[in-house]
Structures are given as structure tokens and as C-alpha cells.
Tab-separated table of C-alpha atoms and ligand atoms in Angstrom:
chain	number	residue	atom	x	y	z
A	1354	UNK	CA	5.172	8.282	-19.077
A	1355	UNK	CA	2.972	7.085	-16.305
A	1356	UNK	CA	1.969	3.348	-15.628
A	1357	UNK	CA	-0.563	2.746	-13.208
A	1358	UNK	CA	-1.131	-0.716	-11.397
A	1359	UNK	CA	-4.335	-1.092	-9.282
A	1360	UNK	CA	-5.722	-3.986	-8.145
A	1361	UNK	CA	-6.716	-5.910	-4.881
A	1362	UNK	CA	-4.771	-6.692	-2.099
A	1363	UNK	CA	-1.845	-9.821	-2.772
A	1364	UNK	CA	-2.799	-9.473	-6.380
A	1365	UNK	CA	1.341	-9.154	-6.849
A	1366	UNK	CA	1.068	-5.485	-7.806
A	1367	UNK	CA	4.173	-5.050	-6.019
A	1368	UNK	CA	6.350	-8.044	-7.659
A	1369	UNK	CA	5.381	-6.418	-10.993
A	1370	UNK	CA	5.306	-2.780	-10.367
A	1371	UNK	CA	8.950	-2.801	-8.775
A	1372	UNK	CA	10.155	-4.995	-12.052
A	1373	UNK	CA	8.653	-2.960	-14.791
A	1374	UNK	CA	10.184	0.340	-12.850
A	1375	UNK	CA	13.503	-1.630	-12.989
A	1376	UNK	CA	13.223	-2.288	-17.022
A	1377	UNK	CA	11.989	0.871	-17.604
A	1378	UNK	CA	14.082	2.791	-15.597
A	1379	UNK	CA	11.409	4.229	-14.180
A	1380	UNK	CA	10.758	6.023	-10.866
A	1381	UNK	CA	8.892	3.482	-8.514
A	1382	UNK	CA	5.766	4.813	-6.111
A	1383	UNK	CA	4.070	2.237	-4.174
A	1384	UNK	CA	1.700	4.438	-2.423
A	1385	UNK	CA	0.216	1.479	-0.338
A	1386	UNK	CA	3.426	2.163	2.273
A	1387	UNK	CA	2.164	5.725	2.081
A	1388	UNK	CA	-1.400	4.448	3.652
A	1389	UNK	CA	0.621	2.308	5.423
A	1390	UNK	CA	3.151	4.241	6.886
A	1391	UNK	CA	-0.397	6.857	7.948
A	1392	UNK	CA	-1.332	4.098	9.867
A	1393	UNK	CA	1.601	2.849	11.623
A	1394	UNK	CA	1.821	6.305	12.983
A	1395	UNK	CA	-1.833	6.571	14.310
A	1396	UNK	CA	-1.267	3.176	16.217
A	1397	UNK	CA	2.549	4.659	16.868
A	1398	UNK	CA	0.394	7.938	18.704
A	1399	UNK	CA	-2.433	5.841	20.254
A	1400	UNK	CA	-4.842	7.156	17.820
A	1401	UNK	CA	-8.663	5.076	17.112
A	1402	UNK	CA	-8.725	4.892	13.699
A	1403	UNK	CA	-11.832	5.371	13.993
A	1404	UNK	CA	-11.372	9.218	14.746
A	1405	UNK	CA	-11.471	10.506	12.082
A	1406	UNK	CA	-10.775	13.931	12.764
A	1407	UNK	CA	-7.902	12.490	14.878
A	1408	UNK	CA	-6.376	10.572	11.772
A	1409	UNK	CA	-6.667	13.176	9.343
A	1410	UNK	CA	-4.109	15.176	11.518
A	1411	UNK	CA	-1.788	12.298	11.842
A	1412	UNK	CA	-1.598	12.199	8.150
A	1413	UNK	CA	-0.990	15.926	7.699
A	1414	UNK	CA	1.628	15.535	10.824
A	1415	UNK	CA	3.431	12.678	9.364
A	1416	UNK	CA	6.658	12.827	7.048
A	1417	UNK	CA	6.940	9.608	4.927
A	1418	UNK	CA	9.881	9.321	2.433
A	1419	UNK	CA	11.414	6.157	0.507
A	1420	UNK	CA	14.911	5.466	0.192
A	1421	UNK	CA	16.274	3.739	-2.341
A	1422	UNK	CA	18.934	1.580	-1.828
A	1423	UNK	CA	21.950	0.331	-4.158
A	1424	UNK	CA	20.450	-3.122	-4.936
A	1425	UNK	CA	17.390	-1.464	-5.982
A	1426	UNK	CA	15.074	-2.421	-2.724
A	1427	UNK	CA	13.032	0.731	-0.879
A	1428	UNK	CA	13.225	1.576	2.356
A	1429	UNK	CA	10.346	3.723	4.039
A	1430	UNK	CA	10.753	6.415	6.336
A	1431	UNK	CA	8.015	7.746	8.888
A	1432	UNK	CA	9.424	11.068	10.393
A	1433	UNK	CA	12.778	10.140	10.053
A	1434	UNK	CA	12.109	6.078	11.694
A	1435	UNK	CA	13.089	3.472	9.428
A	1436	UNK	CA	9.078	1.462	9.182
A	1437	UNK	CA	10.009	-0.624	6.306
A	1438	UNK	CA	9.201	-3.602	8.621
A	1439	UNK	CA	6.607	-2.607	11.125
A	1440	UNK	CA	4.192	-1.105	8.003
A	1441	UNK	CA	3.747	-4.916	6.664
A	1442	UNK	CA	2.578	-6.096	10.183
A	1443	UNK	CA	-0.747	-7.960	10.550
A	1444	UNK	CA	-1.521	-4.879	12.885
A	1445	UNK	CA	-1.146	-2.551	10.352
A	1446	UNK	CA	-2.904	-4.820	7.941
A	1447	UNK	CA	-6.153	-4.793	10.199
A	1448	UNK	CA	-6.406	-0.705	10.462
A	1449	UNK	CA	-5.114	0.317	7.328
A	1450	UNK	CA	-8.077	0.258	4.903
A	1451	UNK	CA	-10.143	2.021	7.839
A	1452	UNK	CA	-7.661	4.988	7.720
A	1453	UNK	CA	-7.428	4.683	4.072
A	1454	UNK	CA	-11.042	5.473	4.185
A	1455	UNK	CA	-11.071	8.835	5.602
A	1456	UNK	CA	-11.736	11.434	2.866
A	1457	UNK	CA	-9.160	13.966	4.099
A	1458	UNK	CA	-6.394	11.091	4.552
A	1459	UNK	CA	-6.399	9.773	0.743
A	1460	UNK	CA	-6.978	14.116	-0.270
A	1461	UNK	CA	-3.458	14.261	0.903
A	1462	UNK	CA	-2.161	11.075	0.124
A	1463	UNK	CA	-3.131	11.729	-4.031
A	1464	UNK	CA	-1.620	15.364	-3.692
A	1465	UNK	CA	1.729	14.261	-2.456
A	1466	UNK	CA	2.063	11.195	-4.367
A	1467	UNK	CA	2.019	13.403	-7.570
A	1468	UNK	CA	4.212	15.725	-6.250
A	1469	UNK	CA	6.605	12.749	-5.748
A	1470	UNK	CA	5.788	11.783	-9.479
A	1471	UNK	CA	6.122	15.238	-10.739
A	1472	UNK	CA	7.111	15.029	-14.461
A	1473	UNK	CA	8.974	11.988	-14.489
A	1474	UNK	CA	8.155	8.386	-15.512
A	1475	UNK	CA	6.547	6.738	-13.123
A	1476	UNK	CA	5.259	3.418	-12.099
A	1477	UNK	CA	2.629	3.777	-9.314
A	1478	UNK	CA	0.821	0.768	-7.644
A	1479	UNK	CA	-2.162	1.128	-5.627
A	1480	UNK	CA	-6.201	1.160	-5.631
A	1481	UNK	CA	-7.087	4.666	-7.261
A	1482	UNK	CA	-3.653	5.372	-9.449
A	1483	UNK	CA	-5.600	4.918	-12.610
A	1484	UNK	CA	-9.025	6.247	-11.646
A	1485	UNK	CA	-7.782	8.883	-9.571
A	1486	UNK	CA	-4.119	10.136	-8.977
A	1487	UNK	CA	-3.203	9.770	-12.946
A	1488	UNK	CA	-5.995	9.354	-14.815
A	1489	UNK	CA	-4.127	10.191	-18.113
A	1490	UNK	CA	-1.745	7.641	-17.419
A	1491	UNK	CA	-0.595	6.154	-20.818
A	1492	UNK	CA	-0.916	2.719	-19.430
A	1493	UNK	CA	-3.220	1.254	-17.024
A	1494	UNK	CA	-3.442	-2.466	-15.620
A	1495	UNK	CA	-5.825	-3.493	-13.390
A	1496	UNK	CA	-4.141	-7.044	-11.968
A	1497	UNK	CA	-6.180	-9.359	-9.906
A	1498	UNK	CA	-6.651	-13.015	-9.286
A	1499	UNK	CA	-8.675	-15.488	-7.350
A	1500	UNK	CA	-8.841	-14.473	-3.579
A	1501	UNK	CA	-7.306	-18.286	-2.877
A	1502	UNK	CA	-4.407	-17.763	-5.333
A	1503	UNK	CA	-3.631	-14.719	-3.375
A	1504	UNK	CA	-3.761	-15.477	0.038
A	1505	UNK	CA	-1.554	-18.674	-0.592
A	1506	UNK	CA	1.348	-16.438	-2.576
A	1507	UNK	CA	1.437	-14.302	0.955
A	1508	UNK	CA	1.915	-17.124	3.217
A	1509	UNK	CA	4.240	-18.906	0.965
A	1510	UNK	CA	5.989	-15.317	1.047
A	1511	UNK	CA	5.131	-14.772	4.947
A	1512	UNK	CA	7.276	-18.477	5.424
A	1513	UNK	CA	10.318	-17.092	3.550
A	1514	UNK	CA	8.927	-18.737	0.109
A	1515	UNK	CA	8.372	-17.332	-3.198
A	1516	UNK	CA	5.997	-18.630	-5.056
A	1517	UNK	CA	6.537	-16.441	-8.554
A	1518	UNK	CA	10.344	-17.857	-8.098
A	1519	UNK	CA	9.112	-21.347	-7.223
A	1520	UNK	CA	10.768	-21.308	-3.858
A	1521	UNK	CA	8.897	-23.157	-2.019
A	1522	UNK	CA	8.271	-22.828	1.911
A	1523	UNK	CA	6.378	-24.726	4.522
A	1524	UNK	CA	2.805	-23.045	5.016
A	1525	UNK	CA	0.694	-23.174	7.869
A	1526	UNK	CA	-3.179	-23.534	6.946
A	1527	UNK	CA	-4.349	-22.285	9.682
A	1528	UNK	CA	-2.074	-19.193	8.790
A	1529	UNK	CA	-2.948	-19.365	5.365
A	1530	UNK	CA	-6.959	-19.152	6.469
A	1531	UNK	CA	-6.353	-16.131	8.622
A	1532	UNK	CA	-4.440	-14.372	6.021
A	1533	UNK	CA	-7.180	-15.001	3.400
A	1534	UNK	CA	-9.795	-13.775	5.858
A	1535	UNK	CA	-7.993	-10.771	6.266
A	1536	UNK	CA	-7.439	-10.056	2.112
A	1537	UNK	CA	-11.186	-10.717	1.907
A	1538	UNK	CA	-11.785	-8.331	4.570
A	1539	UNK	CA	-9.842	-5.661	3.246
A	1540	UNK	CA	-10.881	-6.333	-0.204
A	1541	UNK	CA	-14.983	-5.545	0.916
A	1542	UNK	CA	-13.268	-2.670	2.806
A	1543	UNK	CA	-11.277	-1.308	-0.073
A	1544	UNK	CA	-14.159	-1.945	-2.495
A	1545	UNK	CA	-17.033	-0.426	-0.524
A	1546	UNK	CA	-15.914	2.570	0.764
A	1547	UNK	CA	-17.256	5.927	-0.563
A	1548	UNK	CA	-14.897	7.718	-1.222
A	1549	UNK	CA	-12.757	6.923	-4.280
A	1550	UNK	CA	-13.413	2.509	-3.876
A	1551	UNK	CA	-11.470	0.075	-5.637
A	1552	UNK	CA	-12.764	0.395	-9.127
A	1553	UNK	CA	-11.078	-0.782	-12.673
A	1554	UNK	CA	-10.503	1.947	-14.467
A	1555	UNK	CA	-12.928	1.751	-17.751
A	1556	UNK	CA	-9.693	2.272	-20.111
A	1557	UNK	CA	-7.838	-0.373	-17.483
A	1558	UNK	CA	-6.374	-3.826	-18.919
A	1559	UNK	CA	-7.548	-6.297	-16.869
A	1560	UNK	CA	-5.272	-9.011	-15.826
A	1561	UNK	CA	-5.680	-12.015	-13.972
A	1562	UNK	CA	-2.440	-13.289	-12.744
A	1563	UNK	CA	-4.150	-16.511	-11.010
A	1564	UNK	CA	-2.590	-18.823	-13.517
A	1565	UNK	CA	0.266	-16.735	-15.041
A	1566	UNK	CA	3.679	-16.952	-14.086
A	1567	UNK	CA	5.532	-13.061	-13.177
A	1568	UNK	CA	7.467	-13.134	-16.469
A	1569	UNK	CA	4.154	-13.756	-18.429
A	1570	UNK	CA	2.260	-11.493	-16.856
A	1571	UNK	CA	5.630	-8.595	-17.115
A	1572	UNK	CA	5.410	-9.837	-20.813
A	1573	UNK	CA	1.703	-8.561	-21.705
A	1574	UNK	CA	2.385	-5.404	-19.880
A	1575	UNK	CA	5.998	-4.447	-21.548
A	1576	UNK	CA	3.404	-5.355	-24.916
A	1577	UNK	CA	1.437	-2.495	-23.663
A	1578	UNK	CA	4.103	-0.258	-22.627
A	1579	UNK	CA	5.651	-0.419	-26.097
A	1580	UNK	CA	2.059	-0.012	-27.619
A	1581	UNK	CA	2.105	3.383	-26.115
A	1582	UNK	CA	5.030	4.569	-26.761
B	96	C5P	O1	-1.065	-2.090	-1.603
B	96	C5P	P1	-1.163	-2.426	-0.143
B	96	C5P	O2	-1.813	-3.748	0.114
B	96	C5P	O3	0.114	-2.253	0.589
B	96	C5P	O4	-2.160	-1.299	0.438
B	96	C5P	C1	-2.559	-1.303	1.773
B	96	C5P	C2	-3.902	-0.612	1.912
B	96	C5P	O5	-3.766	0.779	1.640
B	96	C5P	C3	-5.014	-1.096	1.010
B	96	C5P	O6	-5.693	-2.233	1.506
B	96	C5P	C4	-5.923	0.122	0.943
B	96	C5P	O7	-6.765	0.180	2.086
B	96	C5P	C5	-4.941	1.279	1.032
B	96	C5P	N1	-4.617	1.871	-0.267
B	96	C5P	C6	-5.507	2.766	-0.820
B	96	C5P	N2	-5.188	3.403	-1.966
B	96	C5P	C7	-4.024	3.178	-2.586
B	96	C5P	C8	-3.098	2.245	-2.054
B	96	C5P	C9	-3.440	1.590	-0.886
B	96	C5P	O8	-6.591	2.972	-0.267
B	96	C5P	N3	-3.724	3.850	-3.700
């Protein structure tokens, strides 16, 4: 079985995608540190993402992998380098969707993250899973929320909160402007671009998680998981 979860950025694709692989006992693929990882290496080798002739051959050059560890967490890999950390970076953050954007990087980035799938169950988060890298996926979700609602879970999460878990943390507005800026940004990017955009699925659930709480929203989607089944 395949479960795709698209959606825009800080939607919480990742809190639920990593949680419904865990019930399942599914193979997770969060093929964001993929673009990520692409993009970490063209700042890595001094290449303008901009050139995109330039980044297209980073991508084909670079090895990513994902580890998985004992207490379930992922670790990625960028030839061999440990980038778990440096791929969330508000560096990486600003460049990403313009590498995403080049039509030979996300060719190559859909080809390998089926091979990684292969036959298995899989639960893959990410912009295009259900219009583009599994479009027979059994079950789609397309999981936004308000822009707002977004940007505050990150900097609740970026000051060592947790807002699903109700942890709270001190934020910073300033902080918590710039990081909405920067969703909004990426968002437009994401949404725009011509080759495979951001786009719901037309078979996609859509959820809005701005007012539900993680085990509400794992709820409906275990409801459509059994549904298929
Ligand atoms: O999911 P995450 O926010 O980590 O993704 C980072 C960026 O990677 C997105 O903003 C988007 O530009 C790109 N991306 C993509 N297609 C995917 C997953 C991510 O273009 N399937």
C-alpha cells in the first residue's frame, strides 16, 4: 500500500507521516530531505542555484541515503556526511524550492524515490507524491492549514516547543514574522512553478489541520487507511 501526504510547507506533514509509518509499520520517505539534502550540496560546492545546468549535475552527483535509527528517528546522509542538521537550516530553507524547481532535479528525485519505495508499503510526504511519484496511491491526503497556524507551530518547534504535544516554548515575534515570510515565500514558490506545482490531487482528502489536534487529524486518516484496505 502507498499513502501519500502533500501539502504546504509547516502544514505538519512530517509529525503525521512519520506516525502513521510507525502504526502501520510502514516504510517512511520524506522526500523533502531529498530536495533538501540537493541543496545543501549545491551551497556545500559553491553552486548558484540559479544554474541550472550546474544544479542538475549536483543532483545526479549526489548520494543521499536515510538511516534509521533504533528509536525510530531518520538520519540523512549526503555522500556519506551525516546532514540531518544542516538540511533544516534557514539557508537551505531560502534555496531549496529554487532547486526544487529545476525540471531535471525533481526527474531524478521522482525516479529514485520510487526505487526507494519499490514494492513495499510506503508512506511518502512531499508536494507531488500524489499527483506525481504515486499516483495510484490507495490513499491520498492533502494536509494544510492557515499560513499563521503554521508559521507559529515552527517557531514554537524552532524554541525547543511542541505545539501538537502542548509543550510550550518562548517565541520570538520577530522570529515568528520572518519564519512566516519565508513559508509564504516558499509556498508562491512551490505553487507557481511549472513544472509539476503544488497541486491537490483531484482524488486527494483535503485536510485542514489549523484547528485539529495530531491525534485527530492521525484519526481521520487511519479512517481512510482502513477504508482502503
Ligand atoms: O517538505 P519540506 O518542507 O522539507 O520540503 C522542502 C522543499 O522541497 C519544499 O519547499 C519544495 O520546494 C521541495 N519539495 C518538492 N517536492 C517534494 C518535496 C519537497 O518540490 N515532493
Amino acid at each position: 500500500m502507498k499513502i501519500a501526504i502533500d501539502g504546504p510547507a509547516g502544514s505538519g506533514k512530517s509529525t503525521i507521516a512519520r506516525a502513521l509509518a510507525e502504526r502501520c509499520g510502514m516504510t517512511y520517505l520524506d522526500t523533502g530531505a531529498m530536495y533538501r539534502s540537493v541543496t545543501w550540496a549545491c551551497l556545500r560546492d559553491g553552486v548558484d542555484p540559479s544554474d541550472l545546468a550546474a544544479v542538475a549535475d549536483t543532483a545526479a552527483r549526489s548520494d543521499v541515503r536515510f538511516v534509521r535509527e533504533k528509536d525510530g528517528s531518520q538520519r540523512v546522509l549526503l555522500d556519506g556526511e551525516d546532514v540531518t542538521a544542516q538540511i533544516r537550516t534557514p539557508e537551505v530553507d531560502r534555496s531549496v524550492s529554487i532547486v526544487s524547481a529545476v525540471p531535471a532535479v525533481r526527474a531524478l528525485m521522482v525516479e529514485r524515490q520510487r526505487a526507494l519505495a519499490g514494492e513495499g508499503d510506503v508512506v511518502a510526504e512531499g508536494r507531488d507524491i500524489g499527483t506525481v511519484v504515486f499516483p495510484d496511491a490507495e490513499v491520498k491526503v492533502f494536509l494544510t492549514a492557515d499560513p499563521r497556524a503554521r508559521a507559529h507551530r515552527r517557531a514554537v518547534q524552532r524554541a525547543g516547543g511542541d505545539a501538537a504535544a502542548g509543550v510550550a516554548a518562548e517565541v520570538d515575534p520577530e522570529q515568528e514574522r520572518a519564519i512566516l515570510e519565508g513559508i509564504e515565500r516558499r509556498d508562491r514558490i512551490d505553487s507557481t512553478r511549472e513544472t509539476t506545482p503544488l497541486r491537490r490531487a483531484d482524488d486527494a482528502h483535503l485536510l485542514d489541520s489549523s484547528d485539529l489536534t495530531v491525534e485527530q487529524e492521525l484519526e481521520q486518516i487511519m479512517g481512510l487507511i482502513a477504508a482502503a484496505r
